[in-house]
PDB file of C-alpha atoms in Angstrom:
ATOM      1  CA  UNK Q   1     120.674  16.136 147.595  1.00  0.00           C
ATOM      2  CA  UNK Q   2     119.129  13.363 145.688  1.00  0.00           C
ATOM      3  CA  UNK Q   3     116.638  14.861 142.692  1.00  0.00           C
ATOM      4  CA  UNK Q   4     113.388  13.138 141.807  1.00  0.00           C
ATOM      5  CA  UNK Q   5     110.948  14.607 139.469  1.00  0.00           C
ATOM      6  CA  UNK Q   6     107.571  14.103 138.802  1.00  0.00           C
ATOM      7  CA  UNK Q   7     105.417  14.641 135.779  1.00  0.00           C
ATOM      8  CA  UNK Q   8     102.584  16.033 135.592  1.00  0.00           C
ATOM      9  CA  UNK Q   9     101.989  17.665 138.958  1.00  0.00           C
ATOM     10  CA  UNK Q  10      98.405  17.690 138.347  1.00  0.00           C
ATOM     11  CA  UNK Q  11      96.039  15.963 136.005  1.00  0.00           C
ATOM     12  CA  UNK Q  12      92.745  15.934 135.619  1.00  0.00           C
ATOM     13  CA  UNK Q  13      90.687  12.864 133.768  1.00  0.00           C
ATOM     14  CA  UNK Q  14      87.539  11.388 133.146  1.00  0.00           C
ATOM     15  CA  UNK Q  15      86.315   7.927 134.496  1.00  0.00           C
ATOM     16  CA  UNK Q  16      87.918   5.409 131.918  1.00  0.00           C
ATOM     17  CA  UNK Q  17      90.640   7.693 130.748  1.00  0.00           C
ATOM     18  CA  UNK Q  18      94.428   6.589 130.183  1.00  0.00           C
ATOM     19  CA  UNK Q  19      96.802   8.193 132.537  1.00  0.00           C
ATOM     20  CA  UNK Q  20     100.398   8.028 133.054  1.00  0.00           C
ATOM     21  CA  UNK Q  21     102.885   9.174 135.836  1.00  0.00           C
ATOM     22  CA  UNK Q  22     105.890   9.989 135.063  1.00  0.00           C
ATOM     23  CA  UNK Q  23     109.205   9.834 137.600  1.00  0.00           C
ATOM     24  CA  UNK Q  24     112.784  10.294 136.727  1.00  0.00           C
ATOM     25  CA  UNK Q  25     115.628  10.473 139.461  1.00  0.00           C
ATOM     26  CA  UNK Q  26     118.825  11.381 138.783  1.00  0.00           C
ATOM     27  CA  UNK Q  27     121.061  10.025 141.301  1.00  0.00           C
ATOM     28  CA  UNK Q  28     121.897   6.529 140.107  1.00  0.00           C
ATOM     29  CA  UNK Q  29     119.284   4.945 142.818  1.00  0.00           C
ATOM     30  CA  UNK Q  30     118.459   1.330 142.261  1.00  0.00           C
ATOM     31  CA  UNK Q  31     115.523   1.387 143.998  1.00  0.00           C
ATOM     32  CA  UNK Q  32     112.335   3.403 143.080  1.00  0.00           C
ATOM     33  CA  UNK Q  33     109.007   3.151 144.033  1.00  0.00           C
ATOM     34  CA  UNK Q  34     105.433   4.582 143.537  1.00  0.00           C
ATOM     35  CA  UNK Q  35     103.440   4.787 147.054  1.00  0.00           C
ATOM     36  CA  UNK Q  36      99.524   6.729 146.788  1.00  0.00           C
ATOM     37  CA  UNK Q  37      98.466   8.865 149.580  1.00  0.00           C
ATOM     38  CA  UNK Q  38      94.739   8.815 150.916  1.00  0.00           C
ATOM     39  CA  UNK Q  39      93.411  11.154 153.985  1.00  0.00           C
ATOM     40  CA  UNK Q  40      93.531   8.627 157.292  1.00  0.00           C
ATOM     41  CA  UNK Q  41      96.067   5.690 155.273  1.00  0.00           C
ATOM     42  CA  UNK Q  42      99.052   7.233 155.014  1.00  0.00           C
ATOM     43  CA  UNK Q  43     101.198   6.411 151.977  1.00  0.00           C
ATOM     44  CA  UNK Q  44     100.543   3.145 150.720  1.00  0.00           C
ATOM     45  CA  UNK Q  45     103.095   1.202 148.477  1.00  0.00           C
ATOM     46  CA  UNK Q  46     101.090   0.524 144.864  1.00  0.00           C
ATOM     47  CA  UNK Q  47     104.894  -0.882 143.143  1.00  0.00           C
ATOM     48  CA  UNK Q  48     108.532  -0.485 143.067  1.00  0.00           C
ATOM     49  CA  UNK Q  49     111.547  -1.864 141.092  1.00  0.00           C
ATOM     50  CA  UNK Q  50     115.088  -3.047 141.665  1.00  0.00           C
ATOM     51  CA  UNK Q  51     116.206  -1.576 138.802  1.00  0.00           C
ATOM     52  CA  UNK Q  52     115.620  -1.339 134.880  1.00  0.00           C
ATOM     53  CA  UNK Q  53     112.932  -3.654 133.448  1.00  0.00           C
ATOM     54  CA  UNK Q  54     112.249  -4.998 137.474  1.00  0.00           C
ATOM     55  CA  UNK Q  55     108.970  -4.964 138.711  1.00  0.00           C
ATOM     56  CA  UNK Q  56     107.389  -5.614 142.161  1.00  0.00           C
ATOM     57  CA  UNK Q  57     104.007  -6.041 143.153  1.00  0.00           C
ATOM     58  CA  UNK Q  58     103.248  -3.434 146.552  1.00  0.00           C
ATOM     59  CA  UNK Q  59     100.229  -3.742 148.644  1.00  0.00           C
ATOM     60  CA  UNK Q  60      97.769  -1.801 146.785  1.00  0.00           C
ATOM     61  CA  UNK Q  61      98.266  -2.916 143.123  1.00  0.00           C
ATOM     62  CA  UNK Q  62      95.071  -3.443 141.619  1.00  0.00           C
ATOM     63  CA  UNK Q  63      94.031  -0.865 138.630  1.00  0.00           C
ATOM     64  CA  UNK Q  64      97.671   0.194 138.182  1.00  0.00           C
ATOM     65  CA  UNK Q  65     100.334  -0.992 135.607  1.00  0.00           C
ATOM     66  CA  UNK Q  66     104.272   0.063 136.697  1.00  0.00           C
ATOM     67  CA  UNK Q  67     107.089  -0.052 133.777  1.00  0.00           C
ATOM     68  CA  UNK Q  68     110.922   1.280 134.569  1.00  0.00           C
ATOM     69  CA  UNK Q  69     112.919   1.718 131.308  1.00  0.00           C
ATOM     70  CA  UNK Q  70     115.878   2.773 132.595  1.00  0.00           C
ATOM     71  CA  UNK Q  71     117.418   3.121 135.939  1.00  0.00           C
ATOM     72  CA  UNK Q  72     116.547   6.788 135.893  1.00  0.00           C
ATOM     73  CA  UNK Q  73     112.774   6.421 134.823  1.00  0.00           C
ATOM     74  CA  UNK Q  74     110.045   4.717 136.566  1.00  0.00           C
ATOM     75  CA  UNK Q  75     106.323   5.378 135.366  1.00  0.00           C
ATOM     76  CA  UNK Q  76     102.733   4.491 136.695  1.00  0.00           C
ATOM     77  CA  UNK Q  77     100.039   3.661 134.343  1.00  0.00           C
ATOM     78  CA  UNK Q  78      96.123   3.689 134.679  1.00  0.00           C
ATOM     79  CA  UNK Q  79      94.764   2.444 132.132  1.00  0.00           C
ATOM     80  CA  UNK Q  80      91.677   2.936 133.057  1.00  0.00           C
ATOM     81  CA  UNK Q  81      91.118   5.235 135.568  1.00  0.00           C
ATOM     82  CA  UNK Q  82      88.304   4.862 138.104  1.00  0.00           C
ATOM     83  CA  UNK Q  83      87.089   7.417 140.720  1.00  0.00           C
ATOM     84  CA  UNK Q  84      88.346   5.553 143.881  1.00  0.00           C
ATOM     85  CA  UNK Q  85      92.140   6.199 142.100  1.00  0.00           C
ATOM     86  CA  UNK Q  86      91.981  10.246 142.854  1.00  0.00           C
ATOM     87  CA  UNK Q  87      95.204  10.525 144.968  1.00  0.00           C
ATOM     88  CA  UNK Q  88      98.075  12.413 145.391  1.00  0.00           C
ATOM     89  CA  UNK Q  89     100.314  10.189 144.425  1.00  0.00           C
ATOM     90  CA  UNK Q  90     104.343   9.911 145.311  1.00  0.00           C
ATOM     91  CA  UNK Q  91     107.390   8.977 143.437  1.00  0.00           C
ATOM     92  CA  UNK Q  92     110.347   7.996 145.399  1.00  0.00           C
ATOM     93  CA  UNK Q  93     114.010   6.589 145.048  1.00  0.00           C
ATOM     94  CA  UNK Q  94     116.823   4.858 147.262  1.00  0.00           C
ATOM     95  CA  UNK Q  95     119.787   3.739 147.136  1.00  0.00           C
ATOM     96  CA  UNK Q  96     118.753  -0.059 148.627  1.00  0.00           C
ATOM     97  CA  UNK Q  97     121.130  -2.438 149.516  1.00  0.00           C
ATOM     98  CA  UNK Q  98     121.070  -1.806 152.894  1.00  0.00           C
ATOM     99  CA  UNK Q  99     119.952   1.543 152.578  1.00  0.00           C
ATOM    100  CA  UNK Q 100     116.430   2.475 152.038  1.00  0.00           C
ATOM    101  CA  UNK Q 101     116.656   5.893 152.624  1.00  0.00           C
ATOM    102  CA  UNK Q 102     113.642   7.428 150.401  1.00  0.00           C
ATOM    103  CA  UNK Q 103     114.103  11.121 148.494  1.00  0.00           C
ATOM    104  CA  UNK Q 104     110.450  11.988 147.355  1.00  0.00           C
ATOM    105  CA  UNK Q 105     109.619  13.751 144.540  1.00  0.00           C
ATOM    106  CA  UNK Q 106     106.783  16.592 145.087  1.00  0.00           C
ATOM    107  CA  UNK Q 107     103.982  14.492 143.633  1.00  0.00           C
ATOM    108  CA  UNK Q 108     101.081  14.262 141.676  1.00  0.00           C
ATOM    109  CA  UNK Q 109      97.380  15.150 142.548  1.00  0.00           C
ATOM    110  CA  UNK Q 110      95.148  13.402 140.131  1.00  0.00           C
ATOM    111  CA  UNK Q 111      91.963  14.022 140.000  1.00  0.00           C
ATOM    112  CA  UNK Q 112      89.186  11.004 138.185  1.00  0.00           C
ATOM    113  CA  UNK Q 113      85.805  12.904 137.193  1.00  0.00           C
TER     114      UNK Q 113
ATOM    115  CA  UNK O   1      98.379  -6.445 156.835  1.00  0.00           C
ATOM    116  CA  UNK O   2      99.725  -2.961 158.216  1.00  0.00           C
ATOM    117  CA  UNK O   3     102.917  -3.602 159.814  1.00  0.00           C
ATOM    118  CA  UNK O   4     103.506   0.193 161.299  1.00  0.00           C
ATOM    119  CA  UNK O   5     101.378   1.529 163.818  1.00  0.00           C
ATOM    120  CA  UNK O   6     101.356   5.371 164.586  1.00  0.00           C
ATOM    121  CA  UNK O   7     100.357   6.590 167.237  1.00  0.00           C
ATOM    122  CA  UNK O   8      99.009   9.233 168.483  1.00  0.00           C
ATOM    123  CA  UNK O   9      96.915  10.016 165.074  1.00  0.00           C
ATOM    124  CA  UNK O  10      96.134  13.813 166.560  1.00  0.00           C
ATOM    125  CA  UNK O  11      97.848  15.792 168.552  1.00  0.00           C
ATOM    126  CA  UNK O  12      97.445  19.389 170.014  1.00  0.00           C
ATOM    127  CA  UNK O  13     100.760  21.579 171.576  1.00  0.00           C
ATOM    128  CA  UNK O  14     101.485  25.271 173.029  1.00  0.00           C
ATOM    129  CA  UNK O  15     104.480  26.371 171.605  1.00  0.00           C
ATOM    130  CA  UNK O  16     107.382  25.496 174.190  1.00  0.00           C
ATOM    131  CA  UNK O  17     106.462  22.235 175.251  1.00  0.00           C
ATOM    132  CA  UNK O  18     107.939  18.997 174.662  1.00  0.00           C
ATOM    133  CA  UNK O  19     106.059  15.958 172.768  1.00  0.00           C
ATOM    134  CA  UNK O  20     106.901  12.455 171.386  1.00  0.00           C
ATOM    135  CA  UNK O  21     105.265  10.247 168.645  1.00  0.00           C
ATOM    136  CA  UNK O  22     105.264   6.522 168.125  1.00  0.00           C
ATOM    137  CA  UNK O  23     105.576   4.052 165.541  1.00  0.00           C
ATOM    138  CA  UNK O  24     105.421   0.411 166.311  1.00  0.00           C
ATOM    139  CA  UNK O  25     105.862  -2.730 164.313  1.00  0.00           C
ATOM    140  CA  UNK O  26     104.359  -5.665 164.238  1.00  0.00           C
ATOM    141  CA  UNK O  27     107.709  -7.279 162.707  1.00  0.00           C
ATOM    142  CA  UNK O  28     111.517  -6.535 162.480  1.00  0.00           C
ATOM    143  CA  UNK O  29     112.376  -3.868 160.820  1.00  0.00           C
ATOM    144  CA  UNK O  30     116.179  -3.026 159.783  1.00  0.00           C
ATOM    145  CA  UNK O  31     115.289   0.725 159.543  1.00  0.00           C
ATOM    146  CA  UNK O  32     112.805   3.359 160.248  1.00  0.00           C
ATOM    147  CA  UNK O  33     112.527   6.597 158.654  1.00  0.00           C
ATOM    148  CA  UNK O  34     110.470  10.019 159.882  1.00  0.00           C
ATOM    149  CA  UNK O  35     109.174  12.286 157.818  1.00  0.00           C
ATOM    150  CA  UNK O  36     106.892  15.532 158.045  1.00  0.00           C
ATOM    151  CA  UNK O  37     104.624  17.101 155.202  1.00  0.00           C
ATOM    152  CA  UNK O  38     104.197  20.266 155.285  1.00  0.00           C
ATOM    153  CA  UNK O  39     101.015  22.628 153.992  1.00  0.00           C
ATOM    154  CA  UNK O  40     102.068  22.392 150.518  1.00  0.00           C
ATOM    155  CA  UNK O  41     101.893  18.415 150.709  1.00  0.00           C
ATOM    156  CA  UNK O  42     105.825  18.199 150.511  1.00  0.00           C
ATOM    157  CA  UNK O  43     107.383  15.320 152.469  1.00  0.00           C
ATOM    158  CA  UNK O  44     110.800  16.656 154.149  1.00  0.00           C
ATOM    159  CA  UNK O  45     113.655  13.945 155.455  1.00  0.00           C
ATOM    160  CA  UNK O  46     113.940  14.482 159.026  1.00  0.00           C
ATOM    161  CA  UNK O  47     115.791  10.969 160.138  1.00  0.00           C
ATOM    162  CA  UNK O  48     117.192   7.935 158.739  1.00  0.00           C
ATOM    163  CA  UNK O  49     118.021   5.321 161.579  1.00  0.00           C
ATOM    164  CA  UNK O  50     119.471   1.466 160.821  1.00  0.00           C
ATOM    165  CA  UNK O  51     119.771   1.651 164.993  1.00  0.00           C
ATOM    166  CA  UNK O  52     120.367   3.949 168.015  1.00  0.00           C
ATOM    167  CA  UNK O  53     119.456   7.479 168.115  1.00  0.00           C
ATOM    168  CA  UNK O  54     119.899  10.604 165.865  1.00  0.00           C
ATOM    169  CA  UNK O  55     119.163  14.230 167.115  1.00  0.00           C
ATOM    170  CA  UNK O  56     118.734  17.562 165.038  1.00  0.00           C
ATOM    171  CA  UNK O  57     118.004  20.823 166.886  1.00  0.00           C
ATOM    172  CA  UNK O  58     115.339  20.191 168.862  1.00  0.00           C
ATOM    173  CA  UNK O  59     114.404  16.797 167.452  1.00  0.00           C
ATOM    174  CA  UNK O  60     115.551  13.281 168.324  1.00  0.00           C
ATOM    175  CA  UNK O  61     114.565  10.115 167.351  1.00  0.00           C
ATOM    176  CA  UNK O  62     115.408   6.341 168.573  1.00  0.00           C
ATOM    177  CA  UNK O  63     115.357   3.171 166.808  1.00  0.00           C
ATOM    178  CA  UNK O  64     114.609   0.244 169.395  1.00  0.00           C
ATOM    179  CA  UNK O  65     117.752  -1.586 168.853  1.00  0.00           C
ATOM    180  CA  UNK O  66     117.388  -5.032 171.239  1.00  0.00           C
ATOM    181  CA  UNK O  67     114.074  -6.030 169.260  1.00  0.00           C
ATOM    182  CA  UNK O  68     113.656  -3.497 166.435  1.00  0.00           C
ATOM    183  CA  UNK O  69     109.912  -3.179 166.537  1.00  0.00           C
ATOM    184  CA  UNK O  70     109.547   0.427 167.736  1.00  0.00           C
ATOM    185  CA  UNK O  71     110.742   3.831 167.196  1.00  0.00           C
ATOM    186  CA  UNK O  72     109.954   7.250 168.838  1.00  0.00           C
ATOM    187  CA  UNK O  73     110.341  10.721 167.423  1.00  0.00           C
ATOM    188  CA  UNK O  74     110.399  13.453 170.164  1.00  0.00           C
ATOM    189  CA  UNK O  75     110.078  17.250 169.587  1.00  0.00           C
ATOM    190  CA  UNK O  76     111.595  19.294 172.362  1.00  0.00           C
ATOM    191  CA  UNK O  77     110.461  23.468 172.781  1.00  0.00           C
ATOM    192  CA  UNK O  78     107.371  23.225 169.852  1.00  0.00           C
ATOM    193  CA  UNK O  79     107.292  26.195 167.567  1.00  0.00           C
ATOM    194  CA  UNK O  80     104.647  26.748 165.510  1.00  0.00           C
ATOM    195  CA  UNK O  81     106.555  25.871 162.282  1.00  0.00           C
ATOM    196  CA  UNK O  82     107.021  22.530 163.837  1.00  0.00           C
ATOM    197  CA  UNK O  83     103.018  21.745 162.915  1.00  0.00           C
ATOM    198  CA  UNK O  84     102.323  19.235 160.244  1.00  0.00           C
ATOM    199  CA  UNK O  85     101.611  15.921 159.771  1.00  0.00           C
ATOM    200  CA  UNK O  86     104.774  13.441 160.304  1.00  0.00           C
ATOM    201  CA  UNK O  87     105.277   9.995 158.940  1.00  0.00           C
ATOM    202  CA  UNK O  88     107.163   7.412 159.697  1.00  0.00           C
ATOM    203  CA  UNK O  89     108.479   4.444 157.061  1.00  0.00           C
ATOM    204  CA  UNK O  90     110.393   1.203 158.021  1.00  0.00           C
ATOM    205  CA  UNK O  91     111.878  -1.472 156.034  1.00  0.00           C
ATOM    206  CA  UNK O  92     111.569  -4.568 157.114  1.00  0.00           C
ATOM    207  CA  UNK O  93     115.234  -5.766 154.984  1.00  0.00           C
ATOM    208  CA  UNK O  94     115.441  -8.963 152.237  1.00  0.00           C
ATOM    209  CA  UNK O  95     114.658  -6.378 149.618  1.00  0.00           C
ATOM    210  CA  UNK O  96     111.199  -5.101 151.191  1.00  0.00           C
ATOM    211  CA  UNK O  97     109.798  -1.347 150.499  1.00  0.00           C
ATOM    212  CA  UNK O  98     109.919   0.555 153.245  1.00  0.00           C
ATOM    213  CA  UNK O  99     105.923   0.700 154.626  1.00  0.00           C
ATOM    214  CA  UNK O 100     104.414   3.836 156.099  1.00  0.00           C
ATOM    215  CA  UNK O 101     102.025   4.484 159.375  1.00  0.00           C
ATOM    216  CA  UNK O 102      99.029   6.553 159.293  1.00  0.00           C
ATOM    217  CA  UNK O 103     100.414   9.641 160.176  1.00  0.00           C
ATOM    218  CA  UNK O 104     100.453  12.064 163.218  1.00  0.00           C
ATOM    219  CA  UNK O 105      98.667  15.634 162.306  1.00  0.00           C
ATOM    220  CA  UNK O 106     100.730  17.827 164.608  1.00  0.00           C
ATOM    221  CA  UNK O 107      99.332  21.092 165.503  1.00  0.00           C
ATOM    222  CA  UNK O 108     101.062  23.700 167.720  1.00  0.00           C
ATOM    223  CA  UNK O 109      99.223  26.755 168.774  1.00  0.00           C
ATOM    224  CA  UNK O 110     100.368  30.189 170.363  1.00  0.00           C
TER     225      UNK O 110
END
């Protein structure tokens, strides 16, 4: 079973802080992507990434920087971080190609005082 | 805007009866994916379809294959375990994310 890990699995800032998500997979996955999950929306897609040093825009971008480094890591940055961003927010990874099945990691609840 | 519709967004069972969930699109989609979260916020894998139908115990779930723009999840004998919210994701191919709905909070009572 495919292995995605997130760091930190909770976090707690102030308004204006510098935050950063952290998401390693370890199953050689090109794809991986960072979706944020709000009561009544769902998950929405904030970016993803074909693979090391790709980046692509989702549908809920604004307020967040993405970077990958490698294929395995894939982090989410806030730099800085407003109330309306408290979320729990979702790593995931896929093969692509012409499969996109996702394996999620467990998530992070962040929390913007 | 969205492209995957959910439906219904509630929904209330007695254990042993039968139920079904929606998800439509309001393009093509080359594969759908159904998910439920569970209490502790964890999503768990419960189908991957590119077409046709997949079954597991006492789910089953169908891909619209002639015009790709719906899918159905049904759950057959409800338990109470079954409760939860499910989720379902498509990908609409040409190196698109796969998009979520809204999400169907299942309950199942005694």
């Amino acid at each position: 079973e495919a292995a995605v890990t997130q760091s930190p699995r909770n976090k707690v800032t102030v308004t204006g802080g510098n935050v950063t998500l952290s998401c390693r997979q370890t199953n050689s996955h090109n794809y991986m992507y960072w979706y944020r999950q709000d009561t009544g929306h769902g998950l929405r897609l904030i970016h993803y990434s074909y693979g090391a040093g790709n980046l692509q825009i989702g549908d809920v971008p604004d307020g967040y920087k993405a970077t990958r480094t490698t294929q395995e890591d894939f982090f989410l940055l806030l730099e800085l971080a407003s109330p309306s961003q408290t979320s729990l927010y979702f790593c995931a990874s896929s093969d692509g190609g012409s499969n996109e099945r996702l394996f999620f990691g467990h998530g992070t609840k962040l929390s913007v005082l | 805007g969205d492209q995957v519709e959910q439906s219904p967004s509630a929904l209330s069972l007695h254990e042993g009866t039968d139920s079904a969930l929606r998800c439509n699109f309001t393009t093509t989609m080359r594969s759908v994916q159904w998910f439920r979260q569970n209490s502790r916020g964890s999503l768990i894998s419960l189908f991957y379809l590119a077409s046709g139908t997949k079954e597991n115990g006492r789910l089953k779930s169908a891909f619209d294959s002639k015009e790709r723009r719906y899918s159905t999840l049904h759950i057959r004998d409800a338990q109470l375990e079954d409760s939860g919210t499910y989720f379902c994701a498509a990908e609409a191919g040409n190196n698109n994310a796969p998009r979520f709905g809204a999400g169907t909070k299942l309950t199942v009572k005694p």
